[in-house]
Amino acid sequence: MKQLICTIAVWAFGCLPLNGQADTLQGSSGRAVALPLAFLTPETSWGFGAAGIYTFRLPGEPPSSRPSQLQLGGAYTLEKQLLLYLPFQFFKHEERSNLYGELGYYRYTYYFYGVGNAYPDYEGELFDLEFPRVRLAAVRRPGSSAWYLGGQYWLDRMKVSGLEPQGLLFNVNVPGKEGGLLSAAGLVALLDHRDNVFYPSAGGYLELSSLHSMAAIGSDFDFSKFTLDGRKYWSRDGQHVVALNAYLEWNTGTPPFTHLGFIGGTRRMRGYYEGRFRDRQLAIFQAAYRFPLIWRFKAVIFAGLGNVAHDWGSMALGNTRWAVGAGLRFLLLKEERAHVRLDYGIGQNSSGVYITVGEAF
């Protein structure tokens, strides 16, 4: 029997503005909204926490510039698991400079389903993973160029425990199963013509990146990661939006299993557990149609195709996975068009419910 992935999330649509009415806060004071939440998963039991978003413009930035943002979230489960995360994005110099990334700390239980396509019927095994996380990218638009160019840095100190003695992770030689320090740096090229960061309805986005992990910068792992993330948006009156996304990832060297390309989660192939299928090479294509309902509510239908392989030459059409789903959106911050989303995705013999702030792509 295959693993059913299910998260039940509850939040208050009557959300908690931190400084009065969220839609009327102006100027450098910004706008902030907090959301209480509760969730239930097979591996965590009940969990409780809160998530919030704070949007603002840095001093000296004109009102027409894109808002900077901080998204703070945290949760604690009845299994004594802890998640703390702070994604951020700052725009400066009239959007010519862009600093973005994430700070986090995770002590959580995850499922491992093997590497590659050899275990389509495996129900998965639990393991514990604890790590602080740093994701940092700094890019700038030189001269009259439309491209942002810059660098990025990743840091994860991973502690793996709780392996099942009869499980794959314990008995198979999987890089990273003993934990270790990942320190990696690389380059980023970014083209961003979206009309809105939180809920784009027109324009496009293209990010090309490289990341290199090596002993010279303190890493226990030797590998390189290259990614392409392309998105395109069309709309009718800014209300009915069609969005497309192509995401490609290829890894060389010996990446830890925690940093392979994967299918699943809140952004890539909703309907599969995050990492349900993982390998060195990954290709995902997704589409979504977003449309208004009533008041601050919107809806979405989405679909995707994804595939993983050890190398591009062995990527077989028969290993392509599909996912479809639908969801609701609730407008949190009217001027910024920031939404909370609730999605239900269905994959091949799996499903998932997801709640977060911002669109999957």
mmCIF file of C-alpha atoms in Angstrom:
data_model
loop_
_atom_site.group_PDB
_atom_site.id
_atom_site.type_symbol
_atom_site.label_atom_id
_atom_site.label_comp_id
_atom_site.label_asym_id
_atom_site.label_seq_id
_atom_site.Cartn_x
_atom_site.Cartn_y
_atom_site.Cartn_z
ATOM 1 C CA MET A 1 0.000 0.000 0.000
ATOM 2 C CA LYS A 2 1.468 3.309 -1.025
ATOM 3 C CA GLN A 3 1.983 6.209 1.341
ATOM 4 C CA LEU A 4 -0.861 8.708 1.457
ATOM 5 C CA ILE A 5 0.479 12.206 1.950
ATOM 6 C CA CYS A 6 -1.916 14.415 3.840
ATOM 7 C CA THR A 7 -1.616 17.680 5.718
ATOM 8 C CA ILE A 8 -4.646 19.246 7.363
ATOM 9 C CA ALA A 9 -4.171 22.956 7.972
ATOM 10 C CA VAL A 10 -6.452 25.421 9.770
ATOM 11 C CA TRP A 11 -6.068 29.192 9.788
ATOM 12 C CA ALA A 12 -8.122 32.285 10.574
ATOM 13 C CA PHE A 13 -9.223 34.278 7.534
ATOM 14 C CA GLY A 14 -9.881 37.010 10.059
ATOM 15 C CA CYS A 15 -6.104 37.314 10.258
ATOM 16 C CA LEU A 16 -4.190 39.398 12.755
ATOM 17 C CA PRO A 17 -2.776 42.690 11.444
ATOM 18 C CA LEU A 18 0.226 43.652 13.539
ATOM 19 C CA ASN A 19 -0.151 47.422 13.282
ATOM 20 C CA GLY A 20 -3.800 48.205 12.754
ATOM 21 C CA GLN A 21 -5.657 47.536 9.509
ATOM 22 C CA ALA A 22 -3.300 45.820 7.101
ATOM 23 C CA ASP A 23 -4.770 47.472 4.012
ATOM 24 C CA THR A 24 -4.298 51.015 5.305
ATOM 25 C CA LEU A 25 -0.740 51.008 6.618
ATOM 26 C CA GLN A 26 1.387 53.323 4.516
ATOM 27 C CA GLY A 27 5.005 54.388 4.130
ATOM 28 C CA SER A 28 8.076 52.897 5.719
ATOM 29 C CA SER A 29 6.009 51.384 8.556
ATOM 30 C CA GLY A 30 4.914 48.764 6.047
ATOM 31 C CA ARG A 31 2.115 46.245 6.264
ATOM 32 C CA ALA A 32 2.037 43.082 8.312
ATOM 33 C CA VAL A 33 -0.296 40.129 8.746
ATOM 34 C CA ALA A 34 0.033 37.103 11.050
ATOM 35 C CA LEU A 35 -1.768 33.770 10.683
ATOM 36 C CA PRO A 36 -2.206 31.113 13.370
ATOM 37 C CA LEU A 37 -2.113 27.567 12.025
ATOM 38 C CA ALA A 38 -2.494 23.944 13.016
ATOM 39 C CA PHE A 39 -1.617 20.861 10.966
ATOM 40 C CA LEU A 40 -1.624 17.086 11.109
ATOM 41 C CA THR A 41 0.696 14.784 9.160
ATOM 42 C CA PRO A 42 1.446 11.045 9.406
ATOM 43 C CA GLU A 43 5.029 11.724 10.524
ATOM 44 C CA THR A 44 4.473 14.593 12.975
ATOM 45 C CA SER A 45 1.120 14.137 14.703
ATOM 46 C CA TRP A 46 -0.419 17.540 15.481
ATOM 47 C CA GLY A 47 1.634 20.675 15.027
ATOM 48 C CA PHE A 48 0.892 24.267 15.969
ATOM 49 C CA GLY A 49 2.461 27.551 15.029
ATOM 50 C CA ALA A 50 2.102 30.827 13.205
ATOM 51 C CA ALA A 51 3.236 32.469 9.997
ATOM 52 C CA GLY A 52 3.380 36.098 9.013
ATOM 53 C CA ILE A 53 4.374 38.419 6.232
ATOM 54 C CA TYR A 54 5.704 41.965 6.516
ATOM 55 C CA THR A 55 6.036 44.127 3.424
ATOM 56 C CA PHE A 56 7.771 47.497 3.331
ATOM 57 C CA ARG A 57 9.991 49.767 1.272
ATOM 58 C CA LEU A 58 13.506 50.574 2.372
ATOM 59 C CA PRO A 59 14.282 54.242 3.166
ATOM 60 C CA GLY A 60 14.608 56.343 0.046
ATOM 61 C CA GLU A 61 12.742 53.917 -2.222
ATOM 62 C CA PRO A 62 9.863 55.430 -4.254
ATOM 63 C CA PRO A 63 6.275 54.201 -3.753
ATOM 64 C CA SER A 64 6.330 52.780 -7.286
ATOM 65 C CA SER A 65 9.173 50.347 -6.482
ATOM 66 C CA ARG A 66 8.508 46.758 -5.530
ATOM 67 C CA PRO A 67 8.049 46.183 -1.800
ATOM 68 C CA SER A 68 10.643 44.309 0.206
ATOM 69 C CA GLN A 69 9.338 41.468 2.337
ATOM 70 C CA LEU A 70 9.976 39.293 5.360
ATOM 71 C CA GLN A 71 8.066 36.054 5.909
ATOM 72 C CA LEU A 72 8.460 34.667 9.403
ATOM 73 C CA GLY A 73 7.093 31.264 10.352
ATOM 74 C CA GLY A 74 7.442 28.716 13.102
ATOM 75 C CA ALA A 75 5.819 25.510 14.292
ATOM 76 C CA TYR A 76 6.164 22.926 17.044
ATOM 77 C CA THR A 77 4.689 19.433 16.924
ATOM 78 C CA LEU A 78 3.599 16.945 19.560
ATOM 79 C CA GLU A 79 6.581 14.805 18.474
ATOM 80 C CA LYS A 80 8.912 17.605 19.714
ATOM 81 C CA GLN A 81 9.797 18.733 16.214
ATOM 82 C CA LEU A 82 10.615 22.358 15.496
ATOM 83 C CA LEU A 83 10.539 24.478 12.352
ATOM 84 C CA LEU A 84 11.679 28.109 12.203
ATOM 85 C CA TYR A 85 12.114 29.922 8.903
ATOM 86 C CA LEU A 86 12.593 33.471 7.656
ATOM 87 C CA PRO A 87 12.472 33.930 3.857
ATOM 88 C CA PHE A 88 13.327 37.490 2.831
ATOM 89 C CA GLN A 89 13.723 39.755 -0.173
ATOM 90 C CA PHE A 90 15.018 43.330 -0.217
ATOM 91 C CA PHE A 91 14.904 45.759 -3.144
ATOM 92 C CA LYS A 92 17.179 48.820 -3.141
ATOM 93 C CA HIS A 93 18.310 51.541 -5.558
ATOM 94 C CA GLU A 94 14.931 51.609 -7.347
ATOM 95 C CA GLU A 95 15.006 47.828 -7.770
ATOM 96 C CA ARG A 96 18.506 47.765 -9.248
ATOM 97 C CA SER A 97 19.753 45.775 -6.240
ATOM 98 C CA ASN A 98 18.051 42.608 -4.988
ATOM 99 C CA LEU A 99 19.018 40.625 -1.891
ATOM 100 C CA TYR A 100 17.000 37.490 -1.160
ATOM 101 C CA GLY A 101 17.207 34.152 0.601
ATOM 102 C CA GLU A 102 16.206 32.325 3.763
ATOM 103 C CA LEU A 103 17.391 31.780 7.317
ATOM 104 C CA GLY A 104 16.015 28.773 9.141
ATOM 105 C CA TYR A 105 16.347 26.032 11.699
ATOM 106 C CA TYR A 106 14.691 22.647 11.241
ATOM 107 C CA ARG A 107 14.409 19.666 13.582
ATOM 108 C CA TYR A 108 11.939 17.456 11.795
ATOM 109 C CA THR A 109 11.028 13.944 10.716
ATOM 110 C CA TYR A 110 10.953 13.156 7.002
ATOM 111 C CA TYR A 111 10.162 10.215 4.737
ATOM 112 C CA PHE A 112 12.804 8.665 2.488
ATOM 113 C CA TYR A 113 11.635 6.751 -0.597
ATOM 114 C CA GLY A 114 14.959 5.853 -2.169
ATOM 115 C CA VAL A 115 16.928 7.526 -4.952
ATOM 116 C CA GLY A 116 15.823 7.243 -8.570
ATOM 117 C CA ASN A 117 12.884 5.398 -10.092
ATOM 118 C CA ALA A 118 13.514 1.887 -8.756
ATOM 119 C CA TYR A 119 11.108 2.171 -5.797
ATOM 120 C CA PRO A 120 7.713 3.310 -7.146
ATOM 121 C CA ASP A 121 5.803 1.111 -4.664
ATOM 122 C CA TYR A 122 7.976 1.737 -1.617
ATOM 123 C CA GLU A 123 5.935 3.136 1.272
ATOM 124 C CA GLY A 124 8.866 5.085 2.650
ATOM 125 C CA GLU A 125 10.775 5.118 5.902
ATOM 126 C CA LEU A 126 11.088 7.784 8.566
ATOM 127 C CA PHE A 127 14.323 9.485 9.549
ATOM 128 C CA ASP A 128 15.171 12.526 11.657
ATOM 129 C CA LEU A 129 16.965 15.518 10.179
ATOM 130 C CA GLU A 130 18.205 18.546 12.099
ATOM 131 C CA PHE A 131 19.924 21.505 10.462
ATOM 132 C CA PRO A 132 20.351 25.256 10.529
ATOM 133 C CA ARG A 133 19.999 26.766 7.055
ATOM 134 C CA VAL A 134 21.387 29.815 5.295
ATOM 135 C CA ARG A 135 20.349 30.758 1.763
ATOM 136 C CA LEU A 136 21.695 34.061 0.480
ATOM 137 C CA ALA A 137 21.723 35.608 -2.996
ATOM 138 C CA ALA A 138 22.790 39.138 -3.894
ATOM 139 C CA VAL A 139 22.273 40.414 -7.439
ATOM 140 C CA ARG A 140 22.406 43.789 -9.189
ATOM 141 C CA ARG A 141 21.413 45.173 -12.580
ATOM 142 C CA PRO A 142 24.532 46.701 -14.181
ATOM 143 C CA GLY A 143 24.110 49.776 -16.366
ATOM 144 C CA SER A 144 21.104 49.584 -18.678
ATOM 145 C CA SER A 145 20.959 45.794 -18.598
ATOM 146 C CA ALA A 146 17.666 44.039 -17.879
ATOM 147 C CA TRP A 147 19.532 41.165 -16.193
ATOM 148 C CA TYR A 148 20.391 40.911 -12.523
ATOM 149 C CA LEU A 149 23.841 39.377 -12.019
ATOM 150 C CA GLY A 150 25.456 38.279 -8.777
ATOM 151 C CA GLY A 151 26.322 35.432 -6.462
ATOM 152 C CA GLN A 152 24.791 33.079 -3.937
ATOM 153 C CA TYR A 153 25.808 31.057 -0.892
ATOM 154 C CA TRP A 154 24.247 28.018 0.846
ATOM 155 C CA LEU A 155 25.040 26.591 4.273
ATOM 156 C CA ASP A 156 23.397 23.535 5.888
ATOM 157 C CA ARG A 157 24.852 21.662 8.868
ATOM 158 C CA MET A 158 22.929 18.379 8.752
ATOM 159 C CA LYS A 159 22.511 15.853 11.527
ATOM 160 C CA VAL A 160 20.765 12.647 10.416
ATOM 161 C CA SER A 161 19.438 10.185 12.991
ATOM 162 C CA GLY A 162 16.629 7.732 13.666
ATOM 163 C CA LEU A 163 17.401 5.482 10.688
ATOM 164 C CA GLU A 164 15.347 2.304 10.464
ATOM 165 C CA PRO A 165 17.693 -0.748 10.702
ATOM 166 C CA GLN A 166 15.812 -2.541 7.924
ATOM 167 C CA GLY A 167 15.384 0.537 5.745
ATOM 168 C CA LEU A 168 17.073 1.617 2.531
ATOM 169 C CA LEU A 169 18.736 4.628 4.052
ATOM 170 C CA PHE A 170 20.481 2.492 6.665
ATOM 171 C CA ASN A 171 21.538 -0.365 4.378
ATOM 172 C CA VAL A 172 22.322 1.327 1.049
ATOM 173 C CA ASN A 173 25.314 3.569 0.390
ATOM 174 C CA VAL A 174 23.486 6.886 0.105
ATOM 175 C CA PRO A 175 25.713 10.001 0.224
ATOM 176 C CA GLY A 176 24.743 12.244 3.117
ATOM 177 C CA LYS A 177 23.071 9.619 5.312
ATOM 178 C CA GLU A 178 25.597 10.347 8.059
ATOM 179 C CA GLY A 179 24.961 14.079 7.876
ATOM 180 C CA GLY A 180 27.691 16.666 7.432
ATOM 181 C CA LEU A 181 28.347 20.289 6.582
ATOM 182 C CA LEU A 182 27.290 21.632 3.207
ATOM 183 C CA SER A 183 28.923 24.912 2.191
ATOM 184 C CA ALA A 184 28.410 26.012 -1.408
ATOM 185 C CA ALA A 185 28.791 29.160 -3.492
ATOM 186 C CA GLY A 186 27.932 30.072 -7.057
ATOM 187 C CA LEU A 187 26.601 32.557 -9.597
ATOM 188 C CA VAL A 188 23.104 33.803 -10.398
ATOM 189 C CA ALA A 189 21.665 35.459 -13.518
ATOM 190 C CA LEU A 190 18.102 36.711 -13.144
ATOM 191 C CA LEU A 191 15.631 38.321 -15.551
ATOM 192 C CA ASP A 192 12.436 39.501 -13.858
ATOM 193 C CA HIS A 193 9.642 41.207 -15.818
ATOM 194 C CA ARG A 194 6.743 40.153 -13.566
ATOM 195 C CA ASP A 195 4.180 42.853 -12.888
ATOM 196 C CA ASN A 196 3.939 41.765 -9.248
ATOM 197 C CA VAL A 197 6.178 39.707 -6.965
ATOM 198 C CA PHE A 198 3.420 38.087 -4.895
ATOM 199 C CA TYR A 199 0.696 37.436 -7.485
ATOM 200 C CA PRO A 200 2.061 37.952 -11.014
ATOM 201 C CA SER A 201 -0.445 38.253 -13.831
ATOM 202 C CA ALA A 202 1.790 39.376 -16.717
ATOM 203 C CA GLY A 203 5.412 39.249 -17.769
ATOM 204 C CA GLY A 204 8.007 36.595 -17.115
ATOM 205 C CA TYR A 205 10.808 35.380 -14.880
ATOM 206 C CA LEU A 206 13.995 33.492 -15.715
ATOM 207 C CA GLU A 207 16.667 32.456 -13.222
ATOM 208 C CA LEU A 208 19.881 30.630 -14.124
ATOM 209 C CA SER A 209 22.145 29.566 -11.278
ATOM 210 C CA SER A 210 25.195 27.508 -10.465
ATOM 211 C CA LEU A 211 26.259 26.237 -7.054
ATOM 212 C CA HIS A 212 29.543 24.553 -6.166
ATOM 213 C CA SER A 213 30.165 22.653 -2.934
ATOM 214 C CA MET A 214 33.793 21.818 -2.124
ATOM 215 C CA ALA A 215 36.290 21.335 0.681
ATOM 216 C CA ALA A 216 37.954 24.650 -0.160
ATOM 217 C CA ILE A 217 34.980 26.507 1.342
ATOM 218 C CA GLY A 218 34.497 24.105 4.245
ATOM 219 C CA SER A 219 32.058 21.590 2.757
ATOM 220 C CA ASP A 220 32.017 17.860 3.449
ATOM 221 C CA PHE A 221 30.508 17.267 -0.010
ATOM 222 C CA ASP A 222 31.951 17.683 -3.492
ATOM 223 C CA PHE A 223 29.337 18.443 -6.156
ATOM 224 C CA SER A 224 27.930 21.131 -8.434
ATOM 225 C CA LYS A 225 24.299 22.057 -9.025
ATOM 226 C CA PHE A 226 22.904 23.949 -12.030
ATOM 227 C CA THR A 227 19.288 25.126 -12.252
ATOM 228 C CA LEU A 228 16.966 26.842 -14.690
ATOM 229 C CA ASP A 229 13.667 28.282 -13.448
ATOM 230 C CA GLY A 230 11.475 29.876 -16.127
ATOM 231 C CA ARG A 231 7.959 31.317 -15.634
ATOM 232 C CA LYS A 232 5.532 33.101 -17.958
ATOM 233 C CA TYR A 233 2.206 34.810 -17.204
ATOM 234 C CA TRP A 234 -0.771 35.970 -19.264
ATOM 235 C CA SER A 235 -3.995 37.547 -18.025
ATOM 236 C CA ARG A 236 -7.304 39.064 -19.020
ATOM 237 C CA ASP A 237 -7.914 42.284 -17.103
ATOM 238 C CA GLY A 238 -5.424 41.103 -14.481
ATOM 239 C CA GLN A 239 -8.010 38.723 -13.035
ATOM 240 C CA HIS A 240 -7.924 35.523 -15.079
ATOM 241 C CA VAL A 241 -4.293 34.433 -15.098
ATOM 242 C CA VAL A 242 -2.558 31.617 -16.967
ATOM 243 C CA ALA A 243 0.872 30.729 -15.556
ATOM 244 C CA LEU A 244 3.500 28.334 -16.938
ATOM 245 C CA ASN A 245 6.656 27.093 -15.219
ATOM 246 C CA ALA A 246 9.632 25.035 -16.384
ATOM 247 C CA TYR A 247 12.190 23.941 -13.791
ATOM 248 C CA LEU A 248 15.344 22.001 -14.711
ATOM 249 C CA GLU A 249 18.077 20.873 -12.341
ATOM 250 C CA TRP A 250 21.232 18.900 -12.962
ATOM 251 C CA ASN A 251 23.859 17.795 -10.460
ATOM 252 C CA THR A 252 27.408 16.581 -10.966
ATOM 253 C CA GLY A 253 29.813 15.010 -8.480
ATOM 254 C CA THR A 254 28.426 13.442 -5.299
ATOM 255 C CA PRO A 255 25.568 15.474 -3.845
ATOM 256 C CA PRO A 256 24.004 14.337 -0.537
ATOM 257 C CA PHE A 257 20.569 12.751 -0.919
ATOM 258 C CA THR A 258 19.045 15.771 0.838
ATOM 259 C CA HIS A 259 20.168 18.053 -2.008
ATOM 260 C CA LEU A 260 19.262 16.007 -5.051
ATOM 261 C CA GLY A 261 16.625 17.260 -7.452
ATOM 262 C CA PHE A 262 13.212 16.174 -6.187
ATOM 263 C CA ILE A 263 9.539 15.969 -7.039
ATOM 264 C CA GLY A 264 6.944 17.077 -4.491
ATOM 265 C CA GLY A 265 6.274 19.714 -1.853
ATOM 266 C CA THR A 266 4.564 23.087 -1.855
ATOM 267 C CA ARG A 267 6.016 24.367 -5.145
ATOM 268 C CA ARG A 268 7.032 21.511 -7.444
ATOM 269 C CA MET A 269 4.451 18.886 -8.335
ATOM 270 C CA ARG A 270 1.962 19.437 -5.540
ATOM 271 C CA GLY A 271 0.337 16.086 -4.759
ATOM 272 C CA TYR A 272 3.587 14.294 -3.939
ATOM 273 C CA TYR A 273 5.456 14.230 -0.667
ATOM 274 C CA GLU A 274 8.531 16.461 -0.904
ATOM 275 C CA GLY A 275 11.290 14.160 -2.149
ATOM 276 C CA ARG A 276 8.983 11.286 -3.135
ATOM 277 C CA PHE A 277 11.146 10.911 -6.235
ATOM 278 C CA ARG A 278 14.682 12.315 -6.233
ATOM 279 C CA ASP A 279 17.844 11.962 -8.301
ATOM 280 C CA ARG A 280 20.716 13.914 -9.825
ATOM 281 C CA GLN A 281 18.708 15.236 -12.783
ATOM 282 C CA LEU A 282 15.207 16.734 -12.599
ATOM 283 C CA ALA A 283 12.746 18.164 -15.129
ATOM 284 C CA ILE A 284 9.372 19.656 -14.151
ATOM 285 C CA PHE A 285 6.750 21.463 -16.263
ATOM 286 C CA GLN A 286 3.714 23.039 -14.584
ATOM 287 C CA ALA A 287 0.680 25.106 -15.555
ATOM 288 C CA ALA A 288 -1.966 26.949 -13.543
ATOM 289 C CA TYR A 289 -5.150 28.913 -14.193
ATOM 290 C CA ARG A 290 -6.097 31.446 -11.495
ATOM 291 C CA PHE A 291 -9.434 33.248 -11.449
ATOM 292 C CA PRO A 292 -11.564 35.371 -9.073
ATOM 293 C CA LEU A 293 -14.470 34.040 -7.014
ATOM 294 C CA ILE A 294 -15.986 36.570 -4.602
ATOM 295 C CA TRP A 295 -14.705 39.360 -2.365
ATOM 296 C CA ARG A 296 -11.057 38.523 -1.534
ATOM 297 C CA PHE A 297 -11.305 34.892 -2.611
ATOM 298 C CA LYS A 298 -9.790 33.431 -5.767
ATOM 299 C CA ALA A 299 -9.432 29.894 -7.068
ATOM 300 C CA VAL A 300 -6.846 27.972 -9.061
ATOM 301 C CA ILE A 301 -6.571 24.746 -11.013
ATOM 302 C CA PHE A 302 -3.118 23.364 -11.792
ATOM 303 C CA ALA A 303 -1.305 20.430 -13.395
ATOM 304 C CA GLY A 304 2.265 19.264 -13.795
ATOM 305 C CA LEU A 305 4.625 16.671 -15.242
ATOM 306 C CA GLY A 306 7.914 15.688 -13.610
ATOM 307 C CA ASN A 307 10.774 13.248 -14.126
ATOM 308 C CA VAL A 308 14.024 12.358 -12.379
ATOM 309 C CA ALA A 309 17.039 10.373 -13.567
ATOM 310 C CA HIS A 310 20.657 9.646 -12.700
ATOM 311 C CA ASP A 311 21.737 11.317 -15.937
ATOM 312 C CA TRP A 312 19.924 12.987 -18.820
ATOM 313 C CA GLY A 313 20.530 10.079 -21.165
ATOM 314 C CA SER A 314 18.625 7.693 -18.884
ATOM 315 C CA MET A 315 15.581 9.923 -18.411
ATOM 316 C CA ALA A 316 12.731 7.716 -19.681
ATOM 317 C CA LEU A 317 9.265 8.856 -20.717
ATOM 318 C CA GLY A 318 7.776 5.959 -18.750
ATOM 319 C CA ASN A 319 9.081 7.461 -15.517
ATOM 320 C CA THR A 320 7.199 10.736 -16.005
ATOM 321 C CA ARG A 321 4.878 11.509 -13.090
ATOM 322 C CA TRP A 322 1.754 13.654 -13.342
ATOM 323 C CA ALA A 323 -0.041 15.822 -10.804
ATOM 324 C CA VAL A 324 -3.291 17.801 -10.890
ATOM 325 C CA GLY A 325 -5.093 19.869 -8.305
ATOM 326 C CA ALA A 326 -7.135 22.871 -7.276
ATOM 327 C CA GLY A 327 -6.990 25.464 -4.560
ATOM 328 C CA LEU A 328 -8.275 28.635 -2.943
ATOM 329 C CA ARG A 329 -6.614 32.011 -2.510
ATOM 330 C CA PHE A 330 -7.400 34.690 0.068
ATOM 331 C CA LEU A 331 -6.090 38.241 -0.392
ATOM 332 C CA LEU A 332 -4.122 39.227 2.704
ATOM 333 C CA LEU A 333 -2.596 42.526 1.590
ATOM 334 C CA LYS A 334 -4.614 44.303 -1.074
ATOM 335 C CA GLU A 335 -2.070 46.795 -2.392
ATOM 336 C CA GLU A 336 0.769 44.227 -2.612
ATOM 337 C CA ARG A 337 -1.592 41.485 -3.879
ATOM 338 C CA ALA A 338 -0.179 39.039 -1.324
ATOM 339 C CA HIS A 339 -2.357 35.937 -0.875
ATOM 340 C CA VAL A 340 -2.475 32.942 1.403
ATOM 341 C CA ARG A 341 -3.021 29.770 -0.594
ATOM 342 C CA LEU A 342 -4.653 26.458 0.205
ATOM 343 C CA ASP A 343 -4.022 23.764 -2.435
ATOM 344 C CA TYR A 344 -5.050 20.149 -2.807
ATOM 345 C CA GLY A 345 -2.901 18.158 -5.218
ATOM 346 C CA ILE A 346 -3.293 14.614 -6.539
ATOM 347 C CA GLY A 347 -0.455 12.531 -7.942
ATOM 348 C CA GLN A 348 -0.099 8.886 -8.912
ATOM 349 C CA ASN A 349 -1.381 7.075 -5.800
ATOM 350 C CA SER A 350 -0.639 10.070 -3.583
ATOM 351 C CA SER A 351 -2.155 13.390 -2.555
ATOM 352 C CA GLY A 352 -1.334 16.407 -0.440
ATOM 353 C CA VAL A 353 -2.850 19.533 1.115
ATOM 354 C CA TYR A 354 -0.679 22.653 1.282
ATOM 355 C CA ILE A 355 -1.024 26.039 2.936
ATOM 356 C CA THR A 356 1.462 28.882 2.604
ATOM 357 C CA VAL A 357 1.838 32.520 1.579
ATOM 358 C CA GLY A 358 2.572 33.305 -2.062
ATOM 359 C CA GLU A 359 2.147 31.361 -5.272
ATOM 360 C CA ALA A 360 3.957 28.125 -6.140
ATOM 361 C CA PHE A 361 5.327 29.865 -9.255
#
